[in-house]
PDB file of C-alpha atoms and ligand atoms in Angstrom:
ATOM      1  CA  MET A 254      10.651 -14.297   5.940  1.00  0.00           C
ATOM      2  CA  ASN A 255       7.159 -14.741   4.556  1.00  0.00           C
ATOM      3  CA  PRO A 256       6.719 -17.240   1.724  1.00  0.00           C
ATOM      4  CA  LEU A 257       5.329 -15.689  -1.448  1.00  0.00           C
ATOM      5  CA  ASN A 258       3.020 -17.719  -3.672  1.00  0.00           C
ATOM      6  CA  HIS A 259       0.564 -15.289  -5.196  1.00  0.00           C
ATOM      7  CA  VAL A 260       0.699 -11.647  -6.267  1.00  0.00           C
ATOM      8  CA  ALA A 261      -2.428  -9.870  -7.535  1.00  0.00           C
ATOM      9  CA  ILE A 262      -2.226  -6.526  -9.328  1.00  0.00           C
ATOM     10  CA  ILE A 263      -4.739  -3.821 -10.195  1.00  0.00           C
ATOM     11  CA  MET A 264      -2.958  -2.299 -13.183  1.00  0.00           C
ATOM     12  CA  ASP A 265      -4.311   1.236 -12.971  1.00  0.00           C
ATOM     13  CA  GLY A 266      -3.233   4.511 -14.550  1.00  0.00           C
ATOM     14  CA  ASN A 267      -2.864   3.671 -18.236  1.00  0.00           C
ATOM     15  CA  GLY A 268      -5.414   6.240 -19.355  1.00  0.00           C
ATOM     16  CA  ARG A 269      -3.881   9.120 -17.408  1.00  0.00           C
ATOM     17  CA  TRP A 270      -0.383   8.164 -18.594  1.00  0.00           C
ATOM     18  CA  GLY A 271      -1.473   8.146 -22.235  1.00  0.00           C
ATOM     19  CA  LEU A 272      -3.412  11.391 -21.948  1.00  0.00           C
ATOM     20  CA  LYS A 273      -0.483  13.208 -20.364  1.00  0.00           C
ATOM     21  CA  ARG A 274       2.079  12.084 -22.923  1.00  0.00           C
ATOM     22  CA  TYR A 275       0.184  11.588 -26.163  1.00  0.00           C
ATOM     23  CA  ASN A 276      -3.271  13.003 -25.516  1.00  0.00           C
ATOM     24  CA  SER A 277      -4.587   9.474 -26.018  1.00  0.00           C
ATOM     25  CA  ARG A 278      -5.792   7.078 -23.323  1.00  0.00           C
ATOM     26  CA  ASN A 279      -5.292   4.183 -25.704  1.00  0.00           C
ATOM     27  CA  ARG A 280      -1.572   4.944 -26.040  1.00  0.00           C
ATOM     28  CA  GLY A 281      -1.392   4.377 -22.300  1.00  0.00           C
ATOM     29  CA  HIS A 282      -3.069   0.990 -22.603  1.00  0.00           C
ATOM     30  CA  ARG A 283      -0.529   0.001 -25.229  1.00  0.00           C
ATOM     31  CA  ALA A 284       2.381   1.171 -23.094  1.00  0.00           C
ATOM     32  CA  GLY A 285       0.993  -0.855 -20.197  1.00  0.00           C
ATOM     33  CA  LEU A 286       1.758  -4.075 -22.057  1.00  0.00           C
ATOM     34  CA  ASP A 287       5.502  -3.516 -21.621  1.00  0.00           C
ATOM     35  CA  THR A 288       5.010  -3.295 -17.872  1.00  0.00           C
ATOM     36  CA  ILE A 289       3.119  -6.596 -17.945  1.00  0.00           C
ATOM     37  CA  GLU A 290       6.100  -8.259 -19.600  1.00  0.00           C
ATOM     38  CA  LYS A 291       8.512  -6.819 -17.047  1.00  0.00           C
ATOM     39  CA  ILE A 292       6.362  -7.913 -14.124  1.00  0.00           C
ATOM     40  CA  VAL A 293       5.872 -11.424 -15.513  1.00  0.00           C
ATOM     41  CA  ARG A 294       9.643 -11.800 -15.916  1.00  0.00           C
ATOM     42  CA  THR A 295      10.354 -10.476 -12.436  1.00  0.00           C
ATOM     43  CA  SER A 296       7.700 -12.769 -10.948  1.00  0.00           C
ATOM     44  CA  ILE A 297       9.469 -15.757 -12.491  1.00  0.00           C
ATOM     45  CA  ASP A 298      12.811 -14.506 -11.139  1.00  0.00           C
ATOM     46  CA  HIS A 299      11.269 -14.428  -7.670  1.00  0.00           C
ATOM     47  CA  ASN A 300       9.816 -17.911  -8.037  1.00  0.00           C
ATOM     48  CA  ILE A 301       6.273 -16.668  -7.576  1.00  0.00           C
ATOM     49  CA  LYS A 302       3.736 -19.369  -8.390  1.00  0.00           C
ATOM     50  CA  PHE A 303       0.641 -17.266  -9.236  1.00  0.00           C
ATOM     51  CA  LEU A 304       0.331 -13.797 -10.733  1.00  0.00           C
ATOM     52  CA  THR A 305      -3.183 -12.377 -11.185  1.00  0.00           C
ATOM     53  CA  LEU A 306      -3.605  -9.263 -13.333  1.00  0.00           C
ATOM     54  CA  PHE A 307      -6.804  -7.209 -13.409  1.00  0.00           C
ATOM     55  CA  ALA A 308      -7.242  -6.424 -17.103  1.00  0.00           C
ATOM     56  CA  PHE A 309     -10.939  -5.552 -17.460  1.00  0.00           C
ATOM     57  CA  SER A 310     -13.659  -5.236 -14.842  1.00  0.00           C
ATOM     58  CA  THR A 311     -17.387  -5.886 -15.138  1.00  0.00           C
ATOM     59  CA  GLU A 312     -17.750  -2.123 -14.620  1.00  0.00           C
ATOM     60  CA  ASN A 313     -15.336  -1.190 -17.417  1.00  0.00           C
ATOM     61  CA  TRP A 314     -18.149  -1.787 -19.970  1.00  0.00           C
ATOM     62  CA  LYS A 315     -19.294   1.720 -19.004  1.00  0.00           C
ATOM     63  CA  ARG A 316     -16.319   3.161 -20.905  1.00  0.00           C
ATOM     64  CA  PRO A 317     -16.576   4.572 -24.452  1.00  0.00           C
ATOM     65  CA  LYS A 318     -16.983   1.871 -27.055  1.00  0.00           C
ATOM     66  CA  SER A 319     -13.835   2.970 -28.871  1.00  0.00           C
ATOM     67  CA  GLU A 320     -11.730   2.409 -25.744  1.00  0.00           C
ATOM     68  CA  ILE A 321     -13.343  -0.968 -25.028  1.00  0.00           C
ATOM     69  CA  ASN A 322     -12.712  -2.128 -28.605  1.00  0.00           C
ATOM     70  CA  TYR A 323      -9.127  -0.947 -28.416  1.00  0.00           C
ATOM     71  CA  LEU A 324      -8.553  -2.834 -25.156  1.00  0.00           C
ATOM     72  CA  PHE A 325      -9.932  -6.089 -26.526  1.00  0.00           C
ATOM     73  CA  ASP A 326      -7.972  -5.771 -29.786  1.00  0.00           C
ATOM     74  CA  LEU A 327      -4.865  -5.154 -27.729  1.00  0.00           C
ATOM     75  CA  LEU A 328      -5.489  -8.226 -25.617  1.00  0.00           C
ATOM     76  CA  GLU A 329      -6.169 -10.368 -28.648  1.00  0.00           C
ATOM     77  CA  ASN A 330      -2.936  -9.333 -30.353  1.00  0.00           C
ATOM     78  CA  PHE A 331      -0.960  -9.628 -27.162  1.00  0.00           C
ATOM     79  CA  LEU A 332      -2.132 -13.194 -26.630  1.00  0.00           C
ATOM     80  CA  LYS A 333      -1.524 -14.173 -30.233  1.00  0.00           C
ATOM     81  CA  ILE A 334       1.989 -12.743 -30.258  1.00  0.00           C
ATOM     82  CA  LYS A 335       3.031 -13.849 -26.786  1.00  0.00           C
ATOM     83  CA  LEU A 336       1.466 -17.278 -26.495  1.00  0.00           C
ATOM     84  CA  ASN A 337       4.509 -19.079 -27.845  1.00  0.00           C
ATOM     85  CA  GLN A 338       6.860 -17.171 -25.606  1.00  0.00           C
ATOM     86  CA  PHE A 339       4.687 -17.862 -22.556  1.00  0.00           C
ATOM     87  CA  HIS A 340       4.579 -21.513 -23.449  1.00  0.00           C
ATOM     88  CA  LYS A 341       8.362 -21.694 -23.869  1.00  0.00           C
ATOM     89  CA  ASN A 342       8.745 -20.077 -20.475  1.00  0.00           C
ATOM     90  CA  ASN A 343       6.591 -22.792 -18.900  1.00  0.00           C
ATOM     91  CA  ILE A 344       3.833 -20.287 -18.036  1.00  0.00           C
ATOM     92  CA  LYS A 345       0.308 -21.581 -17.488  1.00  0.00           C
ATOM     93  CA  LEU A 346      -2.397 -19.146 -18.599  1.00  0.00           C
ATOM     94  CA  LYS A 347      -5.794 -18.918 -16.960  1.00  0.00           C
ATOM     95  CA  ILE A 348      -8.577 -16.449 -17.619  1.00  0.00           C
ATOM     96  CA  ILE A 349     -10.851 -15.573 -14.702  1.00  0.00           C
ATOM     97  CA  GLY A 350     -14.132 -13.713 -15.055  1.00  0.00           C
ATOM     98  CA  GLN A 351     -17.386 -14.096 -16.949  1.00  0.00           C
ATOM     99  CA  ARG A 352     -16.703 -15.605 -20.365  1.00  0.00           C
ATOM    100  CA  LYS A 353     -19.058 -13.567 -22.456  1.00  0.00           C
ATOM    101  CA  PHE A 354     -17.030 -12.464 -25.437  1.00  0.00           C
ATOM    102  CA  SER A 355     -17.112 -12.865 -29.190  1.00  0.00           C
ATOM    103  CA  LYS A 356     -16.819 -16.415 -30.475  1.00  0.00           C
ATOM    104  CA  LYS A 357     -13.395 -15.590 -31.842  1.00  0.00           C
ATOM    105  CA  LEU A 358     -12.071 -14.275 -28.540  1.00  0.00           C
ATOM    106  CA  ASN A 359     -13.616 -17.127 -26.550  1.00  0.00           C
ATOM    107  CA  LYS A 360     -11.812 -19.544 -28.805  1.00  0.00           C
ATOM    108  CA  LEU A 361      -8.503 -17.734 -28.474  1.00  0.00           C
ATOM    109  CA  LEU A 362      -8.810 -17.672 -24.685  1.00  0.00           C
ATOM    110  CA  SER A 363      -9.703 -21.365 -24.434  1.00  0.00           C
ATOM    111  CA  ASN A 364      -6.944 -22.286 -26.827  1.00  0.00           C
ATOM    112  CA  SER A 365      -4.355 -20.263 -24.889  1.00  0.00           C
ATOM    113  CA  GLU A 366      -5.377 -22.073 -21.720  1.00  0.00           C
ATOM    114  CA  LYS A 367      -5.324 -25.433 -23.419  1.00  0.00           C
ATOM    115  CA  VAL A 368      -1.897 -25.012 -24.993  1.00  0.00           C
ATOM    116  CA  THR A 369      -0.308 -23.990 -21.678  1.00  0.00           C
ATOM    117  CA  ASN A 370      -2.387 -26.234 -19.444  1.00  0.00           C
ATOM    118  CA  ARG A 371       0.382 -28.676 -18.564  1.00  0.00           C
ATOM    119  CA  ASN A 372       3.003 -26.046 -17.853  1.00  0.00           C
ATOM    120  CA  THR A 373       4.420 -26.108 -14.367  1.00  0.00           C
ATOM    121  CA  GLY A 374       5.990 -22.651 -14.000  1.00  0.00           C
ATOM    122  CA  LEU A 375       4.244 -19.381 -13.231  1.00  0.00           C
ATOM    123  CA  GLN A 376       0.445 -19.485 -13.453  1.00  0.00           C
ATOM    124  CA  LEU A 377      -0.641 -16.209 -15.034  1.00  0.00           C
ATOM    125  CA  ASN A 378      -4.281 -15.419 -14.268  1.00  0.00           C
ATOM    126  CA  ILE A 379      -5.826 -12.685 -16.366  1.00  0.00           C
ATOM    127  CA  ALA A 380      -8.974 -11.206 -14.826  1.00  0.00           C
ATOM    128  CA  LEU A 381     -11.162 -10.297 -17.767  1.00  0.00           C
ATOM    129  CA  ASN A 382     -14.753  -9.169 -17.422  1.00  0.00           C
ATOM    130  CA  TYR A 383     -14.097  -9.888 -13.793  1.00  0.00           C
ATOM    131  CA  GLY A 384     -16.214  -8.655 -10.885  1.00  0.00           C
ATOM    132  CA  SER A 385     -15.878  -9.971  -7.385  1.00  0.00           C
ATOM    133  CA  ARG A 386     -19.493  -9.505  -6.330  1.00  0.00           C
ATOM    134  CA  ILE A 387     -20.904 -11.451  -9.267  1.00  0.00           C
ATOM    135  CA  GLU A 388     -18.232 -14.113  -8.658  1.00  0.00           C
ATOM    136  CA  ILE A 389     -19.423 -14.569  -5.077  1.00  0.00           C
ATOM    137  CA  ILE A 390     -23.106 -14.562  -6.104  1.00  0.00           C
ATOM    138  CA  ASN A 391     -22.416 -17.200  -8.751  1.00  0.00           C
ATOM    139  CA  SER A 392     -20.470 -19.315  -6.292  1.00  0.00           C
ATOM    140  CA  ILE A 393     -23.415 -19.368  -3.884  1.00  0.00           C
ATOM    141  CA  LYS A 394     -25.828 -20.139  -6.723  1.00  0.00           C
ATOM    142  CA  LYS A 395     -23.691 -23.115  -7.746  1.00  0.00           C
ATOM    143  CA  ILE A 396     -23.576 -24.355  -4.160  1.00  0.00           C
ATOM    144  CA  ASN A 397     -27.366 -24.179  -3.918  1.00  0.00           C
ATOM    145  CA  LYS A 398     -27.796 -25.950  -7.217  1.00  0.00           C
ATOM    146  CA  LYS A 399     -25.572 -28.789  -6.004  1.00  0.00           C
ATOM    147  CA  LYS A 400     -27.588 -28.829  -2.747  1.00  0.00           C
ATOM    148  CA  LEU A 401     -24.426 -28.312  -0.686  1.00  0.00           C
ATOM    149  CA  SER A 402     -24.205 -26.219   2.461  1.00  0.00           C
ATOM    150  CA  VAL A 403     -22.866 -22.682   2.266  1.00  0.00           C
ATOM    151  CA  THR A 404     -19.460 -23.018   3.919  1.00  0.00           C
ATOM    152  CA  GLU A 405     -16.207 -21.125   3.447  1.00  0.00           C
ATOM    153  CA  ASP A 406     -14.703 -24.161   1.772  1.00  0.00           C
ATOM    154  CA  ASN A 407     -17.620 -24.601  -0.624  1.00  0.00           C
ATOM    155  CA  ILE A 408     -17.612 -20.923  -1.541  1.00  0.00           C
ATOM    156  CA  ASN A 409     -13.867 -21.167  -2.319  1.00  0.00           C
ATOM    157  CA  LYS A 410     -14.409 -24.246  -4.443  1.00  0.00           C
ATOM    158  CA  ASN A 411     -17.010 -22.506  -6.594  1.00  0.00           C
ATOM    159  CA  LEU A 412     -15.196 -19.234  -7.263  1.00  0.00           C
ATOM    160  CA  TYR A 413     -13.273 -18.605 -10.505  1.00  0.00           C
ATOM    161  CA  THR A 414     -10.177 -18.881  -8.304  1.00  0.00           C
ATOM    162  CA  LYS A 415     -10.787 -22.443  -7.117  1.00  0.00           C
ATOM    163  CA  ASN A 416      -7.440 -24.216  -6.708  1.00  0.00           C
ATOM    164  CA  ILE A 417      -5.614 -20.884  -6.497  1.00  0.00           C
ATOM    165  CA  PRO A 418      -4.352 -19.840  -3.051  1.00  0.00           C
ATOM    166  CA  ASP A 419      -5.409 -16.405  -1.780  1.00  0.00           C
ATOM    167  CA  PRO A 420      -3.063 -13.593  -2.824  1.00  0.00           C
ATOM    168  CA  ASP A 421      -0.219 -12.793  -0.426  1.00  0.00           C
ATOM    169  CA  ILE A 422       0.297  -9.370  -1.978  1.00  0.00           C
ATOM    170  CA  LEU A 423      -2.100  -6.986  -3.715  1.00  0.00           C
ATOM    171  CA  ILE A 424      -0.586  -4.071  -5.609  1.00  0.00           C
ATOM    172  CA  ARG A 425      -2.624  -1.207  -7.021  1.00  0.00           C
ATOM    173  CA  THR A 426      -0.737   1.326  -9.109  1.00  0.00           C
ATOM    174  CA  GLY A 427      -2.072   4.692 -10.271  1.00  0.00           C
ATOM    175  CA  LYS A 428      -2.425   6.696  -7.016  1.00  0.00           C
ATOM    176  CA  THR A 429      -5.944   5.442  -6.302  1.00  0.00           C
ATOM    177  CA  ARG A 430      -6.598   3.555  -3.086  1.00  0.00           C
ATOM    178  CA  ARG A 431      -9.576   1.330  -3.622  1.00  0.00           C
ATOM    179  CA  LEU A 432     -10.339  -2.264  -4.569  1.00  0.00           C
ATOM    180  CA  SER A 433     -12.780  -1.582  -7.438  1.00  0.00           C
ATOM    181  CA  ASN A 434     -14.578  -4.923  -7.029  1.00  0.00           C
ATOM    182  CA  PHE A 435     -11.397  -7.047  -7.306  1.00  0.00           C
ATOM    183  CA  LEU A 436     -11.042 -10.321  -5.366  1.00  0.00           C
ATOM    184  CA  LEU A 437     -13.008  -9.029  -2.364  1.00  0.00           C
ATOM    185  CA  TRP A 438     -13.343 -12.492  -0.813  1.00  0.00           C
ATOM    186  CA  GLN A 439      -9.826 -13.643  -1.613  1.00  0.00           C
ATOM    187  CA  LEU A 440      -8.081 -10.531  -0.245  1.00  0.00           C
ATOM    188  CA  SER A 441      -9.271 -11.017   3.347  1.00  0.00           C
ATOM    189  CA  TYR A 442      -5.727 -11.443   4.692  1.00  0.00           C
ATOM    190  CA  THR A 443      -3.662 -10.065   1.830  1.00  0.00           C
ATOM    191  CA  GLU A 444      -0.940  -7.444   2.365  1.00  0.00           C
ATOM    192  CA  ILE A 445      -1.958  -4.389   0.332  1.00  0.00           C
ATOM    193  CA  PHE A 446       0.458  -1.993  -1.387  1.00  0.00           C
ATOM    194  CA  PHE A 447      -0.503   1.165  -3.251  1.00  0.00           C
ATOM    195  CA  SER A 448       1.925   2.699  -5.716  1.00  0.00           C
ATOM    196  CA  ASN A 449       1.696   6.276  -6.937  1.00  0.00           C
ATOM    197  CA  LYS A 450       3.266   5.258 -10.236  1.00  0.00           C
ATOM    198  CA  LEU A 451       0.937   4.985 -13.216  1.00  0.00           C
ATOM    199  CA  TRP A 452       1.019   1.407 -14.564  1.00  0.00           C
ATOM    200  CA  PRO A 453       3.204   2.144 -17.640  1.00  0.00           C
ATOM    201  CA  ASP A 454       5.800   3.734 -15.309  1.00  0.00           C
ATOM    202  CA  PHE A 455       5.788   0.903 -12.762  1.00  0.00           C
ATOM    203  CA  ASN A 456       9.021  -1.090 -13.047  1.00  0.00           C
ATOM    204  CA  GLU A 457      11.003  -4.072 -11.785  1.00  0.00           C
ATOM    205  CA  ARG A 458      12.603  -2.004  -9.012  1.00  0.00           C
ATOM    206  CA  ASN A 459       9.230  -0.827  -7.680  1.00  0.00           C
ATOM    207  CA  TYR A 460       7.977  -4.410  -7.751  1.00  0.00           C
ATOM    208  CA  THR A 461      11.043  -5.861  -6.056  1.00  0.00           C
ATOM    209  CA  ASP A 462      10.894  -3.173  -3.346  1.00  0.00           C
ATOM    210  CA  ILE A 463       7.306  -4.203  -2.542  1.00  0.00           C
ATOM    211  CA  ILE A 464       8.300  -7.875  -2.416  1.00  0.00           C
ATOM    212  CA  LYS A 465      11.160  -7.052  -0.017  1.00  0.00           C
ATOM    213  CA  LYS A 466       8.824  -5.094   2.267  1.00  0.00           C
ATOM    214  CA  TYR A 467       6.286  -7.905   2.196  1.00  0.00           C
ATOM    215  CA  ARG A 468       8.870 -10.511   3.197  1.00  0.00           C
ATOM    216  CA  ASN A 469       9.399  -8.815   6.559  1.00  0.00           C
ATOM    217  CA  ILE A 470       5.802  -8.056   7.537  1.00  0.00           C
ATOM    218  CA  LYS A 471       4.504  -9.883  10.578  1.00  0.00           C
ATOM    219  CA  ARG A 472       1.369 -11.598   9.299  1.00  0.00           C
ATOM    220  CA  ASN A 473      -0.915 -12.387  12.192  1.00  0.00           C
ATOM    221  CA  PHE A 474      -4.025 -13.954  10.664  1.00  0.00           C
ATOM    222  CA  GLY A 475      -5.787 -13.046  13.878  1.00  0.00           C
ATOM    223  CA  GLU A 476      -3.133 -14.480  16.180  1.00  0.00           C
ATOM    224  CA  VAL A 477      -0.765 -12.417  18.335  1.00  0.00           C
TER     225      VAL A 477
HETATM  226  C1  IPE B 666      -6.022   0.651 -16.789  1.00  0.00           C
HETATM  227  O1  IPE B 666      -6.016   1.907 -16.309  1.00  0.00           O
HETATM  228  C2  IPE B 666      -7.149  -0.172 -16.275  1.00  0.00           C
HETATM  229  C3  IPE B 666      -8.011  -0.741 -17.319  1.00  0.00           C
HETATM  230  C4  IPE B 666      -9.318  -0.723 -17.202  1.00  0.00           C
HETATM  231  C5  IPE B 666      -7.412  -1.370 -18.489  1.00  0.00           C
HETATM  232  P1  IPE B 666      -7.169   2.981 -16.586  1.00  0.00           P
HETATM  233  O2  IPE B 666      -7.634   2.882 -17.988  1.00  0.00           O
HETATM  234  O3  IPE B 666      -8.206   2.853 -15.552  1.00  0.00           O
HETATM  235  O4  IPE B 666      -6.338   4.309 -16.407  1.00  0.00           O
HETATM  236  P2  IPE B 666      -6.782   5.595 -15.619  1.00  0.00           P
HETATM  237  O5  IPE B 666      -7.111   5.164 -14.223  1.00  0.00           O
HETATM  238  O6  IPE B 666      -7.977   6.140 -16.325  1.00  0.00           O
HETATM  239  O7  IPE B 666      -5.593   6.488 -15.679  1.00  0.00           O
HETATM  240  C1  IPE B 667      -9.839  -1.175 -12.038  1.00  0.00           C
HETATM  241  O1  IPE B 667      -9.479   0.067 -12.525  1.00  0.00           O
HETATM  242  C2  IPE B 667     -10.002  -2.142 -13.162  1.00  0.00           C
HETATM  243  C3  IPE B 667      -8.763  -2.566 -13.833  1.00  0.00           C
HETATM  244  C4  IPE B 667      -7.550  -2.230 -13.488  1.00  0.00           C
HETATM  245  C5  IPE B 667      -8.949  -3.471 -14.930  1.00  0.00           C
HETATM  246  P1  IPE B 667     -10.554   1.188 -12.832  1.00  0.00           P
HETATM  247  O2  IPE B 667      -9.787   2.359 -13.322  1.00  0.00           O
HETATM  248  O3  IPE B 667     -11.609   0.656 -13.705  1.00  0.00           O
HETATM  249  O4  IPE B 667     -11.163   1.463 -11.395  1.00  0.00           O
HETATM  250  P2  IPE B 667     -12.044   2.697 -10.899  1.00  0.00           P
HETATM  251  O5  IPE B 667     -13.197   2.818 -11.834  1.00  0.00           O
HETATM  252  O6  IPE B 667     -11.165   3.912 -10.957  1.00  0.00           O
HETATM  253  O7  IPE B 667     -12.417   2.353  -9.504  1.00  0.00           O
HETATM  254 MG1   MG B 668      -8.417   3.682 -13.693  1.00  0.00          MG
END
């Protein structure tokens, strides 16, 4: 049985779900929050150490302003309401991505990390304004600035994900089979699962089924 430390998820399909049911993409984003709660709980039940959720990509700025504003309001409220509960559940929050938000949001994000910093349970990484290519570019820039050599180890140490092991599982919901600039470096040996369910419809059963399948995969890492 494979050990399982880190699950990464591309939470896709909110917009289509909302459009189909309520003729509103934003309703889908709101519904997606319930799935996040379910998946966090199930991750704790399975003793998973790291859960990384793709919440907003560097490319998602191309969306209509009204949708972007809605997404950030949703995140802000979610964090405010859930922070206590996360803290009580021993969850450590970490935001990965380029921190270029309003002063207010920056403060909320830093505070959420600070409050939960000493927690020893699940580490919940939220990828926000995250893009893998810019992450890799910035890592190499930092290495050059420190006059270090460009090695695999040094690149790892200068990514947003330093100190986080590579994901064992990547899940993308929403019928689409692509990586959309998510953790390109870190996913080199990750087991990838695509689900046809739209994110608001994805549930504990679907998640547990993927974990069960993963446990029995023969992971070679280049060996035979
Ligand atoms: C959620 O799904 C991903 C986010 C950017 C929050 P989408 O909003 O991409 O939903 P679809 O793919 O349009 O259905
Ligand atoms: C990826 O989903 C980003 C997030 C889940 C946050 P997108 O819906 O933005 O991806 P593309 O544009 O379809 O590739
Ligand atoms: Mg999408």
